[in-house]
Structure formats: C-alpha cells, structure tokens
mmCIF file of C-alpha atoms in Angstrom:
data_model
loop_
_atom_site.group_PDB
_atom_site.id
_atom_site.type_symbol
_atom_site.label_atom_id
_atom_site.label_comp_id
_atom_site.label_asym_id
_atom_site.label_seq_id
_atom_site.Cartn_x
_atom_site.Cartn_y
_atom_site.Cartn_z
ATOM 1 C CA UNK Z 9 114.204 -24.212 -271.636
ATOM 2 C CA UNK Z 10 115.528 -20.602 -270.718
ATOM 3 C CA UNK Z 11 114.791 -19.357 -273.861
ATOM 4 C CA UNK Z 12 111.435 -20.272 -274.461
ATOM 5 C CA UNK Z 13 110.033 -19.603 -270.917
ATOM 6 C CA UNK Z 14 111.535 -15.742 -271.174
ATOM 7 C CA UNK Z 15 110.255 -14.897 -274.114
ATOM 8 C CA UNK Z 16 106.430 -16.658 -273.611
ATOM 9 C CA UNK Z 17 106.361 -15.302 -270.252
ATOM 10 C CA UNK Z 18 108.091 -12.008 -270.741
ATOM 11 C CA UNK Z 19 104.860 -11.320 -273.164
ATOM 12 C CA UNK Z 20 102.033 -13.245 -270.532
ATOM 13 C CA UNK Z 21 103.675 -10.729 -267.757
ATOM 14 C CA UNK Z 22 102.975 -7.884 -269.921
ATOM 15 C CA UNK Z 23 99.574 -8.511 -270.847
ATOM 16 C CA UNK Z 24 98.766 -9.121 -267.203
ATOM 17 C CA UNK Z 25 100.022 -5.670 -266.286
ATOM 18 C CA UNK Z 26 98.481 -4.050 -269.225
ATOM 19 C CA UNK Z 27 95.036 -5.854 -267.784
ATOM 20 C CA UNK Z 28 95.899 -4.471 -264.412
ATOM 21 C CA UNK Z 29 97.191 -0.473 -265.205
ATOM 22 C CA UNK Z 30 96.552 -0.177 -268.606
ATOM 23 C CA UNK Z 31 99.425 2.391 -269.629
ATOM 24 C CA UNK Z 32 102.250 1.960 -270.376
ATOM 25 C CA UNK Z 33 102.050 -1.597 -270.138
ATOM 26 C CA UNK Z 34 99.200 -1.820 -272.723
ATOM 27 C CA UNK Z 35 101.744 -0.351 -275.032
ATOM 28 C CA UNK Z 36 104.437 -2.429 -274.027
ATOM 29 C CA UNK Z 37 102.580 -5.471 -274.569
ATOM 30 C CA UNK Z 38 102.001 -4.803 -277.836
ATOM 31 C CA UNK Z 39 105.528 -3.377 -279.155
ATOM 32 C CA UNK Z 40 107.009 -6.715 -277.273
ATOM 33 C CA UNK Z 41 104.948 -8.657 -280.077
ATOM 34 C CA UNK Z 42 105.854 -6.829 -282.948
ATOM 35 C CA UNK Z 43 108.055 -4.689 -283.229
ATOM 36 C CA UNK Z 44 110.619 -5.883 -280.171
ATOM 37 C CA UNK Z 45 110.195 -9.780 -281.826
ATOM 38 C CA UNK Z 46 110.805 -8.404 -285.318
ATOM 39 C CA UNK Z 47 114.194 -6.469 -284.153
ATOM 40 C CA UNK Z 48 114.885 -9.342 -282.176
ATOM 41 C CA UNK Z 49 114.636 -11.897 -285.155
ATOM 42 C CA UNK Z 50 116.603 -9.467 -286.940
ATOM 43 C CA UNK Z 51 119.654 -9.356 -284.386
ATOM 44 C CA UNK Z 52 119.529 -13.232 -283.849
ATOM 45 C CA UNK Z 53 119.610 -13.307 -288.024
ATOM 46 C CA UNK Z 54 123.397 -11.066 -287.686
ATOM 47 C CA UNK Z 55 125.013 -13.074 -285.059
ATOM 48 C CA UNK Z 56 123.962 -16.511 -287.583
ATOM 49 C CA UNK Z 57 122.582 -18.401 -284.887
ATOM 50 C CA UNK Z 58 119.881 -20.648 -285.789
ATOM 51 C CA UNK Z 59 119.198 -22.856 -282.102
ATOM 52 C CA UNK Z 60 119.057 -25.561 -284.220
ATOM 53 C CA UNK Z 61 117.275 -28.208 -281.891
ATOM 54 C CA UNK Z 62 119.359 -27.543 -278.740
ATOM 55 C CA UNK Z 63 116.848 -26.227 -276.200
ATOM 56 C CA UNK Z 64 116.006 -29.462 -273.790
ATOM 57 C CA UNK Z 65 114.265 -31.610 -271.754
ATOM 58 C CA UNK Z 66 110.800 -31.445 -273.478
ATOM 59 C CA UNK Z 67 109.237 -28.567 -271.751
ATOM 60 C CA UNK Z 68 105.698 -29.808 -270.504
ATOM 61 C CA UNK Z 69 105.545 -27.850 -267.733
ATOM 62 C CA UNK Z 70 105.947 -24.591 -269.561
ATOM 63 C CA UNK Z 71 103.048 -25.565 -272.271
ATOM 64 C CA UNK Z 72 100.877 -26.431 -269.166
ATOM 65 C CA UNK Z 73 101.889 -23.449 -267.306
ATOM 66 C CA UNK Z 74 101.233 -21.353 -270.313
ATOM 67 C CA UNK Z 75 97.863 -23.334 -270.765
ATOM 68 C CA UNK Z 76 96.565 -22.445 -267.886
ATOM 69 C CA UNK Z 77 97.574 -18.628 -268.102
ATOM 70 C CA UNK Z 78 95.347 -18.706 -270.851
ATOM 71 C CA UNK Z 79 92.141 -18.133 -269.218
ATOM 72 C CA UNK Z 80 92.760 -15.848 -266.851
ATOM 73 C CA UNK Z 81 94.502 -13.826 -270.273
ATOM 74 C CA UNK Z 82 91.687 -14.220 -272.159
ATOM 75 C CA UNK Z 83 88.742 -13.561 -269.542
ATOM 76 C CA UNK Z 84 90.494 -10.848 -268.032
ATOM 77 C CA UNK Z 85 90.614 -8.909 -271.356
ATOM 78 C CA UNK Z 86 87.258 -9.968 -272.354
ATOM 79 C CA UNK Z 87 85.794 -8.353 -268.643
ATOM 80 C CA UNK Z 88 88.397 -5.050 -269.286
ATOM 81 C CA UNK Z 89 86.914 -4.372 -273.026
ATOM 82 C CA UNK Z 90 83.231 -5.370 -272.270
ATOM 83 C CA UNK Z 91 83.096 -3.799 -268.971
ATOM 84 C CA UNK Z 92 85.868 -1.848 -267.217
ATOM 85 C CA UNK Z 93 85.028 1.797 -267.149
ATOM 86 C CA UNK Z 94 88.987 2.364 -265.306
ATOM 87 C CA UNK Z 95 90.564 1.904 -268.908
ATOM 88 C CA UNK Z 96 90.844 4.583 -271.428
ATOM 89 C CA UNK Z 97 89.618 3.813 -275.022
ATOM 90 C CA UNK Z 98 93.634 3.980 -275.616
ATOM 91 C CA UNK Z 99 93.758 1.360 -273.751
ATOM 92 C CA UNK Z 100 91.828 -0.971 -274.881
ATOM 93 C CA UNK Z 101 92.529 -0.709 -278.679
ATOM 94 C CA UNK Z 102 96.142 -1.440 -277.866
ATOM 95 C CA UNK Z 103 94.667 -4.279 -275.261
ATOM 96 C CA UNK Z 104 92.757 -5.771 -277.515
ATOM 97 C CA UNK Z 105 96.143 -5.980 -280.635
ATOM 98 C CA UNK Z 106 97.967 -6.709 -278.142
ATOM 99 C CA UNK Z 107 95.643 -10.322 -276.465
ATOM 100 C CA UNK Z 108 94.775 -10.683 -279.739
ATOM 101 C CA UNK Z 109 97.990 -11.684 -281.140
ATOM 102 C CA UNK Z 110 98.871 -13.752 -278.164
ATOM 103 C CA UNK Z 111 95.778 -15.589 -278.746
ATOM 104 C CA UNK Z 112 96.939 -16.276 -282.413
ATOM 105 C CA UNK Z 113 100.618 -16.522 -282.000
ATOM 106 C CA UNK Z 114 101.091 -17.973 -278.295
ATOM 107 C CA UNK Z 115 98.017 -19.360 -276.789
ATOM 108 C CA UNK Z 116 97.698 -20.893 -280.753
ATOM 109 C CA UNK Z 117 100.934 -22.627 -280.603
ATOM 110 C CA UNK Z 118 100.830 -23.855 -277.476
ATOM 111 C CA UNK Z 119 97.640 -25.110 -277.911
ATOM 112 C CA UNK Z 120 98.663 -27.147 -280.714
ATOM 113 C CA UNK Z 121 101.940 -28.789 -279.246
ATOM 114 C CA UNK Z 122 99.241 -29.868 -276.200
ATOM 115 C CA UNK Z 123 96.977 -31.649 -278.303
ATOM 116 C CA UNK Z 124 99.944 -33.592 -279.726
ATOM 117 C CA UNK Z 125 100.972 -34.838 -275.888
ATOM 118 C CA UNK Z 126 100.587 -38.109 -275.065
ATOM 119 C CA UNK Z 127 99.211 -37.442 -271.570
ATOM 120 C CA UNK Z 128 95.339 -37.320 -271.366
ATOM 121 C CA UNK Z 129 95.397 -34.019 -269.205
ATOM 122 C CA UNK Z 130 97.587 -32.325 -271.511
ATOM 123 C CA UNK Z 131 95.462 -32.846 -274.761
ATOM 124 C CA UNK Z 132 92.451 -31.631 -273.061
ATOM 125 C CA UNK Z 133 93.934 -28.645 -271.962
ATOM 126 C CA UNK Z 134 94.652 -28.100 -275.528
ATOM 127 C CA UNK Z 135 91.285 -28.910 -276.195
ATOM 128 C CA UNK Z 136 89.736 -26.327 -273.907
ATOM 129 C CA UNK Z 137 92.109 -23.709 -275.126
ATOM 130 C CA UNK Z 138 90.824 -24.064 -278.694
ATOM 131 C CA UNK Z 139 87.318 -24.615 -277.455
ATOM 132 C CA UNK Z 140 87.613 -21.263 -275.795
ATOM 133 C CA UNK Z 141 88.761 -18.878 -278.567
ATOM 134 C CA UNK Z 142 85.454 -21.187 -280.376
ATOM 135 C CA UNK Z 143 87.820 -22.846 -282.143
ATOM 136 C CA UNK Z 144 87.836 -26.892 -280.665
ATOM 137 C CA UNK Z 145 86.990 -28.615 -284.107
ATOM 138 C CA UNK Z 146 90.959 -27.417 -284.851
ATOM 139 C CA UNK Z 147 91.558 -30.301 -282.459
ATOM 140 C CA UNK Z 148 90.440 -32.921 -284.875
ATOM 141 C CA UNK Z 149 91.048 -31.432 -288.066
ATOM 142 C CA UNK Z 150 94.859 -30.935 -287.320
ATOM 143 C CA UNK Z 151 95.112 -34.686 -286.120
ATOM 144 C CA UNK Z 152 92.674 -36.270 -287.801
ATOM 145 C CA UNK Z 153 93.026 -34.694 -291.618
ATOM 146 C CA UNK Z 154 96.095 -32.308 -291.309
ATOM 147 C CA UNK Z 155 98.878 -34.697 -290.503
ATOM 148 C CA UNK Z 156 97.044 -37.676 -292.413
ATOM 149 C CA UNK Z 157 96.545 -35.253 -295.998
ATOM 150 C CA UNK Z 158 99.003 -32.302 -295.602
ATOM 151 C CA UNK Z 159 100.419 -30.833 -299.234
ATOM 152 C CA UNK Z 160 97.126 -32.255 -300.821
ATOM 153 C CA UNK Z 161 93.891 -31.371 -302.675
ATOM 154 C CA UNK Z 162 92.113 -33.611 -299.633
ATOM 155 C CA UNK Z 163 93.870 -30.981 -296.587
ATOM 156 C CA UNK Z 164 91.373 -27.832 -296.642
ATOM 157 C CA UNK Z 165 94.337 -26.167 -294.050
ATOM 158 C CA UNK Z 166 96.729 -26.571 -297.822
ATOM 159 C CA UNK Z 167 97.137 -23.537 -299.383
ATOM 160 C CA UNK Z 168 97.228 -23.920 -302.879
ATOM 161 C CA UNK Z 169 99.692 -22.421 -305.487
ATOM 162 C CA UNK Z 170 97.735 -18.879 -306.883
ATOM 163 C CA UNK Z 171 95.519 -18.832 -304.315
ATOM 164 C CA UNK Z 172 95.243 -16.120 -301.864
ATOM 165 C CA UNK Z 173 94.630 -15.819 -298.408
ATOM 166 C CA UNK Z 174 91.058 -14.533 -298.247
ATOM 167 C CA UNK Z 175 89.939 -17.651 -300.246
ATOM 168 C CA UNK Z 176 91.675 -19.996 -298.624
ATOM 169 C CA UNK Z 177 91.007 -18.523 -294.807
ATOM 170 C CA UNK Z 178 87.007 -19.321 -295.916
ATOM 171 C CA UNK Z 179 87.471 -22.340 -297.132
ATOM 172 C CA UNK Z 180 90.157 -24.287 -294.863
ATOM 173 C CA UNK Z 181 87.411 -23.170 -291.695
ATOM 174 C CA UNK Z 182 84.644 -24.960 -293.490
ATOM 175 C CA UNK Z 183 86.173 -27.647 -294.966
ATOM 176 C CA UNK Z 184 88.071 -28.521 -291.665
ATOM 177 C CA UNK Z 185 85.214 -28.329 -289.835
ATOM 178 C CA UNK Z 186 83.026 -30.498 -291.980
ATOM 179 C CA UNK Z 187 86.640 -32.574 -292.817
ATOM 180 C CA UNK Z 188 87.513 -33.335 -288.945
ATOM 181 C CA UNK Z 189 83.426 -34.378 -287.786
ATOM 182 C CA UNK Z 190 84.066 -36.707 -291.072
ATOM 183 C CA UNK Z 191 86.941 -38.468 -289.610
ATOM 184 C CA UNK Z 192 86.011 -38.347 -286.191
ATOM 185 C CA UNK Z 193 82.531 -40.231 -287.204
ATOM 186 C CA UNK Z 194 84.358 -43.111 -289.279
ATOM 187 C CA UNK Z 195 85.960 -44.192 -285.764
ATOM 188 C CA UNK Z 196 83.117 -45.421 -284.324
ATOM 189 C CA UNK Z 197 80.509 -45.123 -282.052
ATOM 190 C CA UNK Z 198 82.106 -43.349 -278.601
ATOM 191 C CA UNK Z 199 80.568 -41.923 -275.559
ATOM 192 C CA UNK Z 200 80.482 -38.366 -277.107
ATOM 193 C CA UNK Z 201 81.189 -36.932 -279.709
ATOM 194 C CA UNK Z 202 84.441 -34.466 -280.066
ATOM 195 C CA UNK Z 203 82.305 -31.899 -281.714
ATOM 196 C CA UNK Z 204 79.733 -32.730 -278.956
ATOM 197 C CA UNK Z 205 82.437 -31.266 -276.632
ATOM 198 C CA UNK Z 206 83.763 -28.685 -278.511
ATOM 199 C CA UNK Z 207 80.672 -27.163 -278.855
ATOM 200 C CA UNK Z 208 79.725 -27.835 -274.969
ATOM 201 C CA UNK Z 209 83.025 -25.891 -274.224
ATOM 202 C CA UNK Z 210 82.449 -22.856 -276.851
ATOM 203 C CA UNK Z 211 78.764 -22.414 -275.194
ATOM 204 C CA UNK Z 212 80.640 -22.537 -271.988
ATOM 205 C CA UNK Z 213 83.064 -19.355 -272.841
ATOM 206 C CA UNK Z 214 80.730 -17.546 -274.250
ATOM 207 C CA UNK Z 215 78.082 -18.048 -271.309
ATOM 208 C CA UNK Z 216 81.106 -16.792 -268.929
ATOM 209 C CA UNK Z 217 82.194 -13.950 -271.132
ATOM 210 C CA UNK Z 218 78.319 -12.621 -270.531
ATOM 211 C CA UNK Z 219 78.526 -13.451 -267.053
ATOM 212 C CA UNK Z 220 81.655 -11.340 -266.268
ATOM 213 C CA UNK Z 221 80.714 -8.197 -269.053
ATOM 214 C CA UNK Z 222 77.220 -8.932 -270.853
ATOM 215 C CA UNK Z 223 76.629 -8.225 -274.177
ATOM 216 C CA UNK Z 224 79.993 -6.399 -274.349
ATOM 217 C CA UNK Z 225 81.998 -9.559 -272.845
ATOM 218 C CA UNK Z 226 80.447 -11.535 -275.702
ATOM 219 C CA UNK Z 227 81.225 -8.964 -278.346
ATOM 220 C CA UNK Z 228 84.943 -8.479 -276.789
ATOM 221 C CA UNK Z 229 85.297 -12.636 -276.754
ATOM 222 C CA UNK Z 230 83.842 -13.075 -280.174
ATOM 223 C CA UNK Z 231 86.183 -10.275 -281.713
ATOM 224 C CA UNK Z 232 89.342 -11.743 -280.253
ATOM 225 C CA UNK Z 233 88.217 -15.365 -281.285
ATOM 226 C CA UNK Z 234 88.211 -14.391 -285.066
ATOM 227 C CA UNK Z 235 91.391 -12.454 -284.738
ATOM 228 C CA UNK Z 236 92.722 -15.619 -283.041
ATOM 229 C CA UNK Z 237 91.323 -17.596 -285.923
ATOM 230 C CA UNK Z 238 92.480 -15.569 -288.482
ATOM 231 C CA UNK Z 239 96.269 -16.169 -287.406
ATOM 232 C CA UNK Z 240 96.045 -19.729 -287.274
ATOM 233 C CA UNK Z 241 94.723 -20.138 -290.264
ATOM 234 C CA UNK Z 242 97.293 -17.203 -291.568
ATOM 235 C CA UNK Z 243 99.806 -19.920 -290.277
ATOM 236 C CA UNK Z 244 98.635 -22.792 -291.777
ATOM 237 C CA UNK Z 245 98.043 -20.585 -295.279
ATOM 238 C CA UNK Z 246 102.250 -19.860 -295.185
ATOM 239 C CA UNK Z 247 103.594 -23.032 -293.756
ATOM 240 C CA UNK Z 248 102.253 -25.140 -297.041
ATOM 241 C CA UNK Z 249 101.502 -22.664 -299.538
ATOM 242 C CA UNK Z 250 102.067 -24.409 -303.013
ATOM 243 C CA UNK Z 251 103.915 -26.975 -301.768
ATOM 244 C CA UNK Z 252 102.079 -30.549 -302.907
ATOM 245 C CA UNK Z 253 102.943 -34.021 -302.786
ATOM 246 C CA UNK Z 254 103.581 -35.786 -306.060
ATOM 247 C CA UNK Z 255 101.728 -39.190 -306.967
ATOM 248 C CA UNK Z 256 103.863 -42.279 -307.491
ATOM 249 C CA UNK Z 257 103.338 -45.210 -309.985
ATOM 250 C CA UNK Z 258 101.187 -46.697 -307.800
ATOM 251 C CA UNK Z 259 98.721 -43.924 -307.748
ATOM 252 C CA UNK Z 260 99.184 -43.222 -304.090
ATOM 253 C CA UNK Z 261 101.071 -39.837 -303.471
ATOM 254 C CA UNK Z 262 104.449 -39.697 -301.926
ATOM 255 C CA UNK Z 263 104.304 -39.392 -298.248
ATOM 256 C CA UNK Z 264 104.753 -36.042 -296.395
ATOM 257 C CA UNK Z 265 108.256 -35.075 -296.446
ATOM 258 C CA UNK Z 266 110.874 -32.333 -295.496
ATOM 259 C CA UNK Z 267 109.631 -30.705 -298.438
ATOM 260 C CA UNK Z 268 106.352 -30.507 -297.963
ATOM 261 C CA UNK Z 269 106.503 -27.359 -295.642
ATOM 262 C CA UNK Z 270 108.008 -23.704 -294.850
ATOM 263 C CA UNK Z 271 110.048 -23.001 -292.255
ATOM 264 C CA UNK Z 272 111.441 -20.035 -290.739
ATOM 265 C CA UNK Z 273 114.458 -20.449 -288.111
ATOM 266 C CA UNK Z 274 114.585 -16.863 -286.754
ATOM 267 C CA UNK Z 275 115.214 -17.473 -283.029
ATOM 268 C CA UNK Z 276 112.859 -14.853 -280.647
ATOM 269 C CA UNK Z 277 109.897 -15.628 -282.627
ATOM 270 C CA UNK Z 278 110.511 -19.224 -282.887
ATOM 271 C CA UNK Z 279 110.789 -18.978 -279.504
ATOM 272 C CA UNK Z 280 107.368 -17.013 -278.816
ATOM 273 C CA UNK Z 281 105.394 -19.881 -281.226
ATOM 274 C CA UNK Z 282 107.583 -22.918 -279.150
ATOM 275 C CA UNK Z 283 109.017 -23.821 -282.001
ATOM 276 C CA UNK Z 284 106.079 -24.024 -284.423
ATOM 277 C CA UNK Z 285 108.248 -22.498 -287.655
ATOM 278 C CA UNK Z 286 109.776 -26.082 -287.614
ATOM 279 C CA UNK Z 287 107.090 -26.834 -289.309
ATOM 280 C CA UNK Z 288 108.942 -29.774 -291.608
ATOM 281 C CA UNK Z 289 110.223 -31.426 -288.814
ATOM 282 C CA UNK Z 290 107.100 -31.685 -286.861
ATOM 283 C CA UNK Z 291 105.353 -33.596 -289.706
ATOM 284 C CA UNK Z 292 107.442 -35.689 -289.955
ATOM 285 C CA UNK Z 293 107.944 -36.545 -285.843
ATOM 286 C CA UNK Z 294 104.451 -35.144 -284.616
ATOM 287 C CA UNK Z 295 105.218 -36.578 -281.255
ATOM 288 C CA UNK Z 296 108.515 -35.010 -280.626
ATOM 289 C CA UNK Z 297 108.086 -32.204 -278.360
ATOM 290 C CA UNK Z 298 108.513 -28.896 -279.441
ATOM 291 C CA UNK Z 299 112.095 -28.202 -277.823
ATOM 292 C CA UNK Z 300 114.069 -30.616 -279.511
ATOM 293 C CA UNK Z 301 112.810 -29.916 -283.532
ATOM 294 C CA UNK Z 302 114.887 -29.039 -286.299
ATOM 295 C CA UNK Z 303 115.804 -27.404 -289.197
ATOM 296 C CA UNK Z 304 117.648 -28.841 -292.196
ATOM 297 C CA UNK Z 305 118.510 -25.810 -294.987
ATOM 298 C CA UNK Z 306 119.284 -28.086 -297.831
ATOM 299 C CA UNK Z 307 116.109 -30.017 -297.732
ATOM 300 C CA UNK Z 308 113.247 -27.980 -296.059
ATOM 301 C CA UNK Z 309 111.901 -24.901 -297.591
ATOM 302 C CA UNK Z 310 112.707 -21.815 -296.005
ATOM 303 C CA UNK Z 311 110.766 -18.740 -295.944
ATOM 304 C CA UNK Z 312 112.555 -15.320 -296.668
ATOM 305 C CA UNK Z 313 111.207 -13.966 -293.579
ATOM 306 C CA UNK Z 314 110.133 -15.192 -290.069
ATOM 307 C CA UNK Z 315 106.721 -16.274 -290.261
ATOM 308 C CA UNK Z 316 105.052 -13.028 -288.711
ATOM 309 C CA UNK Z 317 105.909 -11.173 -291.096
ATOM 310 C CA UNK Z 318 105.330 -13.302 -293.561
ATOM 311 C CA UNK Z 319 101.751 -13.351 -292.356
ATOM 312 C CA UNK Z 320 101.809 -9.509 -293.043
ATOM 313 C CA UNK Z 321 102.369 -10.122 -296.284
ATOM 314 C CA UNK Z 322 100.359 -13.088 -296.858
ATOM 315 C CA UNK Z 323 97.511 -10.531 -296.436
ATOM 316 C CA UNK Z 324 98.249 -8.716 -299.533
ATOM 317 C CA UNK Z 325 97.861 -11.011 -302.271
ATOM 318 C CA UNK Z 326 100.398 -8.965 -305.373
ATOM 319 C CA UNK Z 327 103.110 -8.968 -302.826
ATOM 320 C CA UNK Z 328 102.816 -12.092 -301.838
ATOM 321 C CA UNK Z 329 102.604 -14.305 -304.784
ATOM 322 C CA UNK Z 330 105.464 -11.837 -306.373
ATOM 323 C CA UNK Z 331 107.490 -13.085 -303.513
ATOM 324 C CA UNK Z 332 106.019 -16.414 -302.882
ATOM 325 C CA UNK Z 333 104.969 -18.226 -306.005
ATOM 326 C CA UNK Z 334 108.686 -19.027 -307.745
ATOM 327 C CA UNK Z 335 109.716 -19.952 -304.788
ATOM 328 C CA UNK Z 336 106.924 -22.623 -304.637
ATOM 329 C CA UNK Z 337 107.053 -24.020 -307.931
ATOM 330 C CA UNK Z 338 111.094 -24.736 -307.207
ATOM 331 C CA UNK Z 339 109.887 -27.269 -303.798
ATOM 332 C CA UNK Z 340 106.933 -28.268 -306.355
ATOM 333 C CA UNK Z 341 108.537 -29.614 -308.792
ATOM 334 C CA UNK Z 342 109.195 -33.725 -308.552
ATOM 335 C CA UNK Z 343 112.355 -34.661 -307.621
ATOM 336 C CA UNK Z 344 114.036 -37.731 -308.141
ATOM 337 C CA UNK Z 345 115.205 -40.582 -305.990
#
C-alpha cells in the first residue's frame, strides 16, 4: 500500500500547505497534479512496469483516512476563496485548479471505491463525500443503474459512439439522477429515502460553506462542485465511450465483460485515482477492493493515454473522435464464442 498512500497523500499534504501559506505550495499543489503525474506516467511507461494487481492487503484504512481528509480539504478552500483576505488573487486561482482536481480525481475515486465497501460506515462516508461536492444521487446511480446497464442505451453514464462530451456530460447528470430515484423507488418502501438524504446532506454543505464565508463560501463550494462534477462525469464519458454490449438470440444482451470498458495502466496516476483506470476489472468484481485489480492487454481495451489526459482531449470533440472512434468500433464489433 506504499504506493498508493505516497502519491494520495503527497497531493492532500500539498493542498493543506497551499491552504495554510499559499505560495509556493499553491503552485506546487497544482504542478503535483498535472504536470508531475503526467511526467511521472510517462517515466513509469519507459521502465514497462504496469503494477499489475500487486499492491496488497485491501487498503481500507487509506480510503477512510483519505475520506475524512476530505472535509477539512474542501471547507478549508471553500473559507480561503470566499473569505480569506491573507491570500493573494494568485493564490487562489491556482487554489482553486489545484482542490478542484482533487475533488474530481481523488476525493472522486475514493469516494466511489467507499460506496462499494461492504461495511456500513464506509459506504456512508462515501455517501457524504458525494453529498458534499452536491453530488449524493452518484451513490445510487453508479450501483443501482451503472453496474446493472453499463455499455447500454439504458446507462445515461454510457457514452455513445459520435457523441461528444458536452452532450453526454448534460445528459448522463439528468438521466442518472432521474435513473437512480427510479431504481431506488422499485425497492420498496424504507425509512427514507436515499435522495431524501442526499439532499439533507447537500443543504447541509452548503448551509456550512455560508456559515464559514457567506455568499462567497457558497459561490467558492458551488464552483468547485461542478468542476468536481465535470471530471466524474469526464471519467465515466472515456471509460465506456462506444463500447456496447451486443444482444444474444435470446434478446437479452451479453453481460458486461472485459470488453466493455477502457483502461489505462499508467502507474502514478493509477495510483492517485486508487486504481480506478482498471475500469474492466472492477465491473466485473465490483467488490474487490481497489488494490488488488487488474489489467489484461489482450482482452480489455486500452486507452492510448492515461486517463487524464485523455480527459483533456475528451474536451475537444475533432481530436477526440479522430483518435477515439476506430478504436471503438474495433471493441464494438461482435465477437464470437
């Protein structure tokens, strides 16, 4: 677990000293989550190492740990860019890129492989961590509609072949937030409702974002909540872009295989999402923790870059379909056996 705890916490340590001093940590913080993890990615790439599914035991305590360092993250930058007079405008710009992308990349991640814990106390931290970037309905549309429908027309978080981000980003929020109260509803009468809860617990953060900086907390939380946002969906736009399950004889369609999503296996970023580019193998064992998933070359798709940058590009629709669609339509087409 050496691995993944230096790079997470090398990049919550930053962020808490940018918070703190501003310059040059500010900076730091957000060269550490681009350019250093690109560079990174890139040297891994030379020296052909992959870490293919060798980094155990399961990790819990560093997904709670970096649960919990959540809040104090995300408060702490909403009070320094709605309030704090002691940081320079500077500052803050590269404070706000900098939480932002933890939010979406880190926080994100992490966030996901909690929800997918058995433990009770683990899921709700995962819970309130979505709930707090206004985000909690994510909770039930990845578990209740994602893993059920991935690769098909009845998954809003699907990307489909030809279409580009900006469509998709509008539609897969809808849809999965209309898609996950459906399936929540059909299981029956409980003592409250999910959505009940996640909407109790975005109140709640935005409530103590005006508390600790006003009008300018709530601005600050509600700008780094749609960055956040953005990148997830970014994620889920890449990781199953044109890829779709085929319909057997029967009607039904296939179920979700290796095929079915896009992987990258670049390690330091890996690494910074726990594992989340494994995004084939985590389909198909949702329950295995993050440390111990793989990656199979011959029979997962793999993207031609790690999936940052591949998110770059996502966001520029010629260069990404030029790059992306051919690719696609290989993994798309039915194969036999």
């Amino acid at each position: 677990m050496v691995r993944f705890a230096l790079v997470t916490w090398g990049m919550v340590l930053l962020l808490a000293l940018a918070l703190r001093f501003g310059q040059p940590w500010s900076g730091l913080a957000l060269l550490y989550i681009t350019v250093f993890t690109f560079f990174m990615d890139r040297i891994a790439a030379l020296t052909g190492v992959d870490h293919v599914g060798e980094e155990f035991p399961a990790g819990d305590a560093l997904s709670v740990s970096l649960g919990i360092a959540h809040f104090p993250l995300l408060y702490g930058g909403v009070w320094s860019l709605g309030l704090s007079s002691e940081l320079a405008l500077l500052d803050k710009i590269l404070i706000f890129f900098a939480l932002a992308l933890f939010l979406g990349q880190v926080s994100n991640s992490n966030a996901h492989e909690l929800i997918h814990r058995a433990p009770r106390a683990m899921r709700r931290l995962g819970v309130a961590v979505y709930s707090s970037i206004l985000f909690g309905h994510h909770a039930s549309a990845h578990l209740r509609v994602h893993h059920v429908h991935a690769a098909s027309r009845h998954d809003p978080n699907s990307a489909r072949l030809g279409e580009h981000y900006y469509a998709f980003a509008w539609r897969a929020w809808l849809g999965s937030l209309r898609a996950g109260y459906r399936a929540e509803s059909e299981l029956g009468a409980r003592r409250t409702h999910p959505y009940v809860i996640y909407a109790l617990g975005a109140a709640l953060s935005v409530t103590l974002s005006a508390w600790l900086a006003g009008w300018g907390g709530v601005g600050a939380l509600l700008a780094l909540s749609v960055y956040a946002q953005a990148q997830l969906l970014l994620s889920d736009y890449v990781q199953h872009y044109g890829l779709t399950r085929q319909p057997r004889e029967s009607g039904k369609l296939e179920p979700v295989g290796p095929q079915h999503s896009w992987n990258a296996p670049q390690g330091f970023s890996s690494a910074l999402m726990l594992n989340a580019p494994r995004h084939s193998d985590h389909h198909a064992r949702p329950a295995r923790a993050y440390p111990g998933l793989e990656i199979d070359r011959d029979t997962m798709p793999i993207l031609p870059h790690s999936l940052p940058v591949m998110a770059v590009l996502a966001l520029v629709p010629p260069v990404w379909r030029k790059l992306m669609d051919r690719r696609a339509q290989k993994w798309a087409t039915p194969r036999q056996g």
